[in-house]
């Protein structure tokens, strides 16, 4: 069973979700629940940053959730940014074409300045 | 000699026309097709050979005629039943013999069949060659131009359709590993046992399907139904088969090229590839074919020889096309 550690850091209108571990069938719903709860609370013109440095793998359901998060965040006139993904994780996002709609950054600072 | 050349040329003409219709307009692999056709001409010899050999055997050694007592027993009940049994036997044996051309060629040169269409075309050529040989023999026997004309249009088309159906199912069996991965990720239960079963079932289905259709077609000439219904049924069988063959040949799925070696190693991690199959499978089941097509296309840019991605791409493309029609 995979382990996941999710930490949410709220700084005014910037909300950073730090993800460590793997997102698979056993952890993805817990993760999604936390992110949906966060999206409920954000104001317009906010930024939701996923810090992916510690994420080693995500399954297809997580990819589907990410698309849904993006749609919900956009509906709230806010931004979703994916920061510091590992190469294999970036590959997955690229393959489903999410890199064409969601911005990726190499550092957290870059993400915060977007 | 001249007496044989004229019927041969006359029978060759429709074979060339049918072959051109199905093969030349689609690609230019003429040399291979020509060789398959020549090789497949031997099937008429094999079919006649075993019939003549049996006739010769039983005329010299009557004790070997094991069929006669069975025949007499059945004839006591129904002559039609005996006719149906012999027609079934001849139709099925013809189909199996024609199929062996595709099978032997594939076993000798697996790289010749890398698409479902290749397999289908080999079957089609085997049917064409067999029918060509049959037409020559019928014409030599009867000298009837009318019979030659009818056989060239209807029976020849029938032979192509029946033998290409077997060959298509053989192609499905050949590429069963990749097809079953696709099935697994689109919600079907797949196990190692079921893959082996799938492989055998496809070959059996192909043989049964073509034998049954061929038998029904031949039977229609042995019975008299009201308002020439039997003729209508036989024409319908050929027409339906012809349409089905055209549809299969125009499908992207049938054209996709499979890599037939296990030596190939992809560049992406298998875990990522499996995640992509899962993602595409989920969207395929949700009928989001555009997403599947685009994801498969991106995956193929990274892994150009991935057969499963090719199936996802082709299947979703065909679905998108059928939705827009």
Tab-separated table of C-alpha atoms in Angstrom, chain A residues 7-112:
chain	number	residue	atom	x	y	z
A	7	UNK	CA	0.354	19.415	3.442
A	8	UNK	CA	-1.517	22.579	2.567
A	9	UNK	CA	0.126	25.949	3.156
A	10	UNK	CA	-2.161	28.967	2.846
A	11	UNK	CA	-0.550	32.389	2.295
A	12	UNK	CA	-3.263	34.973	1.527
A	13	UNK	CA	-4.459	34.082	-1.963
A	14	UNK	CA	-1.712	31.548	-2.640
A	15	UNK	CA	-2.418	27.976	-1.566
A	16	UNK	CA	0.421	25.460	-1.872
A	17	UNK	CA	-0.383	21.778	-1.755
A	18	UNK	CA	2.810	19.843	-0.949
A	19	UNK	CA	2.499	16.214	-2.029
A	20	UNK	CA	4.956	13.542	-0.897
A	21	UNK	CA	4.661	9.873	-1.861
A	22	UNK	CA	2.590	8.087	-4.490
A	23	UNK	CA	-0.919	8.748	-5.679
A	24	UNK	CA	-2.473	5.389	-6.406
A	25	UNK	CA	-5.810	3.673	-5.831
A	26	UNK	CA	-5.242	3.538	-2.058
A	27	UNK	CA	-4.342	7.220	-1.603
A	28	UNK	CA	-5.914	9.197	-4.438
A	29	UNK	CA	-9.376	9.642	-2.915
A	30	UNK	CA	-7.977	11.006	0.341
A	31	UNK	CA	-5.884	13.461	-1.675
A	32	UNK	CA	-8.830	14.483	-3.860
A	33	UNK	CA	-11.034	15.045	-0.832
A	34	UNK	CA	-8.508	17.500	0.648
A	35	UNK	CA	-8.050	19.388	-2.615
A	36	UNK	CA	-11.801	19.671	-3.246
A	37	UNK	CA	-12.213	21.031	0.293
A	38	UNK	CA	-9.511	23.587	-0.426
A	39	UNK	CA	-11.089	24.630	-3.752
A	40	UNK	CA	-14.382	25.228	-1.936
A	41	UNK	CA	-12.690	27.801	0.280
A	42	UNK	CA	-10.615	29.782	-2.243
A	43	UNK	CA	-11.574	33.261	-3.349
A	44	UNK	CA	-11.389	34.503	-6.943
A	45	UNK	CA	-7.957	35.438	-8.309
A	46	UNK	CA	-6.297	32.858	-6.106
A	47	UNK	CA	-3.409	30.552	-6.974
A	48	UNK	CA	-3.366	26.862	-6.184
A	49	UNK	CA	0.140	25.456	-6.504
A	50	UNK	CA	0.835	21.733	-6.433
A	51	UNK	CA	4.384	21.190	-5.172
A	52	UNK	CA	5.183	17.916	-6.890
A	53	UNK	CA	8.836	17.522	-5.893
A	54	UNK	CA	8.073	14.625	-3.533
A	55	UNK	CA	5.502	12.938	-5.776
A	56	UNK	CA	6.984	9.798	-7.303
A	57	UNK	CA	3.991	8.416	-9.208
A	58	UNK	CA	0.359	9.190	-9.980
A	59	UNK	CA	-2.217	6.832	-11.418
A	60	UNK	CA	-4.774	7.481	-14.125
A	61	UNK	CA	-7.468	8.420	-11.618
A	62	UNK	CA	-5.194	11.151	-10.229
A	63	UNK	CA	-4.709	12.470	-13.748
A	64	UNK	CA	-8.482	12.594	-14.162
A	65	UNK	CA	-8.849	14.389	-10.812
A	66	UNK	CA	-6.206	16.944	-11.816
A	67	UNK	CA	-8.245	17.821	-14.912
A	68	UNK	CA	-11.299	18.227	-12.722
A	69	UNK	CA	-9.409	20.394	-10.186
A	70	UNK	CA	-8.258	22.574	-13.043
A	71	UNK	CA	-11.825	23.048	-14.309
A	72	UNK	CA	-13.135	23.873	-10.848
A	73	UNK	CA	-10.310	26.328	-10.112
A	74	UNK	CA	-10.769	28.068	-13.466
A	75	UNK	CA	-14.494	28.356	-12.714
A	76	UNK	CA	-13.495	30.284	-9.591
A	77	UNK	CA	-11.400	32.641	-11.762
A	78	UNK	CA	-8.241	31.297	-10.181
A	79	UNK	CA	-5.098	29.507	-11.348
A	80	UNK	CA	-3.692	26.014	-10.930
A	81	UNK	CA	0.090	25.709	-11.269
A	82	UNK	CA	2.138	22.517	-11.117
A	83	UNK	CA	5.602	23.083	-9.663
A	84	UNK	CA	8.782	20.990	-9.607
A	85	UNK	CA	7.454	17.741	-11.084
A	86	UNK	CA	9.815	14.772	-11.341
A	87	UNK	CA	10.564	13.634	-14.909
A	88	UNK	CA	8.253	10.608	-14.886
A	89	UNK	CA	5.385	12.621	-13.379
A	90	UNK	CA	5.913	15.363	-15.974
A	91	UNK	CA	5.841	12.650	-18.656
A	92	UNK	CA	2.411	11.536	-17.506
A	93	UNK	CA	1.012	15.067	-17.620
A	94	UNK	CA	2.574	15.605	-21.044
A	95	UNK	CA	1.116	12.406	-22.425
A	96	UNK	CA	-2.433	13.328	-21.539
A	97	UNK	CA	-1.860	16.861	-22.812
A	98	UNK	CA	-2.309	18.659	-19.480
A	99	UNK	CA	0.967	20.534	-20.021
A	100	UNK	CA	-0.830	22.420	-22.783
A	101	UNK	CA	-3.426	23.877	-20.443
A	102	UNK	CA	-1.858	23.901	-16.972
A	103	UNK	CA	1.364	25.879	-16.435
A	104	UNK	CA	4.411	24.029	-15.109
A	105	UNK	CA	7.314	25.648	-13.277
A	106	UNK	CA	10.755	24.480	-12.185
A	107	UNK	CA	10.636	26.246	-8.801
A	108	UNK	CA	8.091	27.289	-6.211
A	109	UNK	CA	9.112	30.930	-6.504
A	110	UNK	CA	8.393	30.911	-10.211
A	111	UNK	CA	4.964	29.482	-9.461
A	112	UNK	CA	4.236	32.105	-6.851
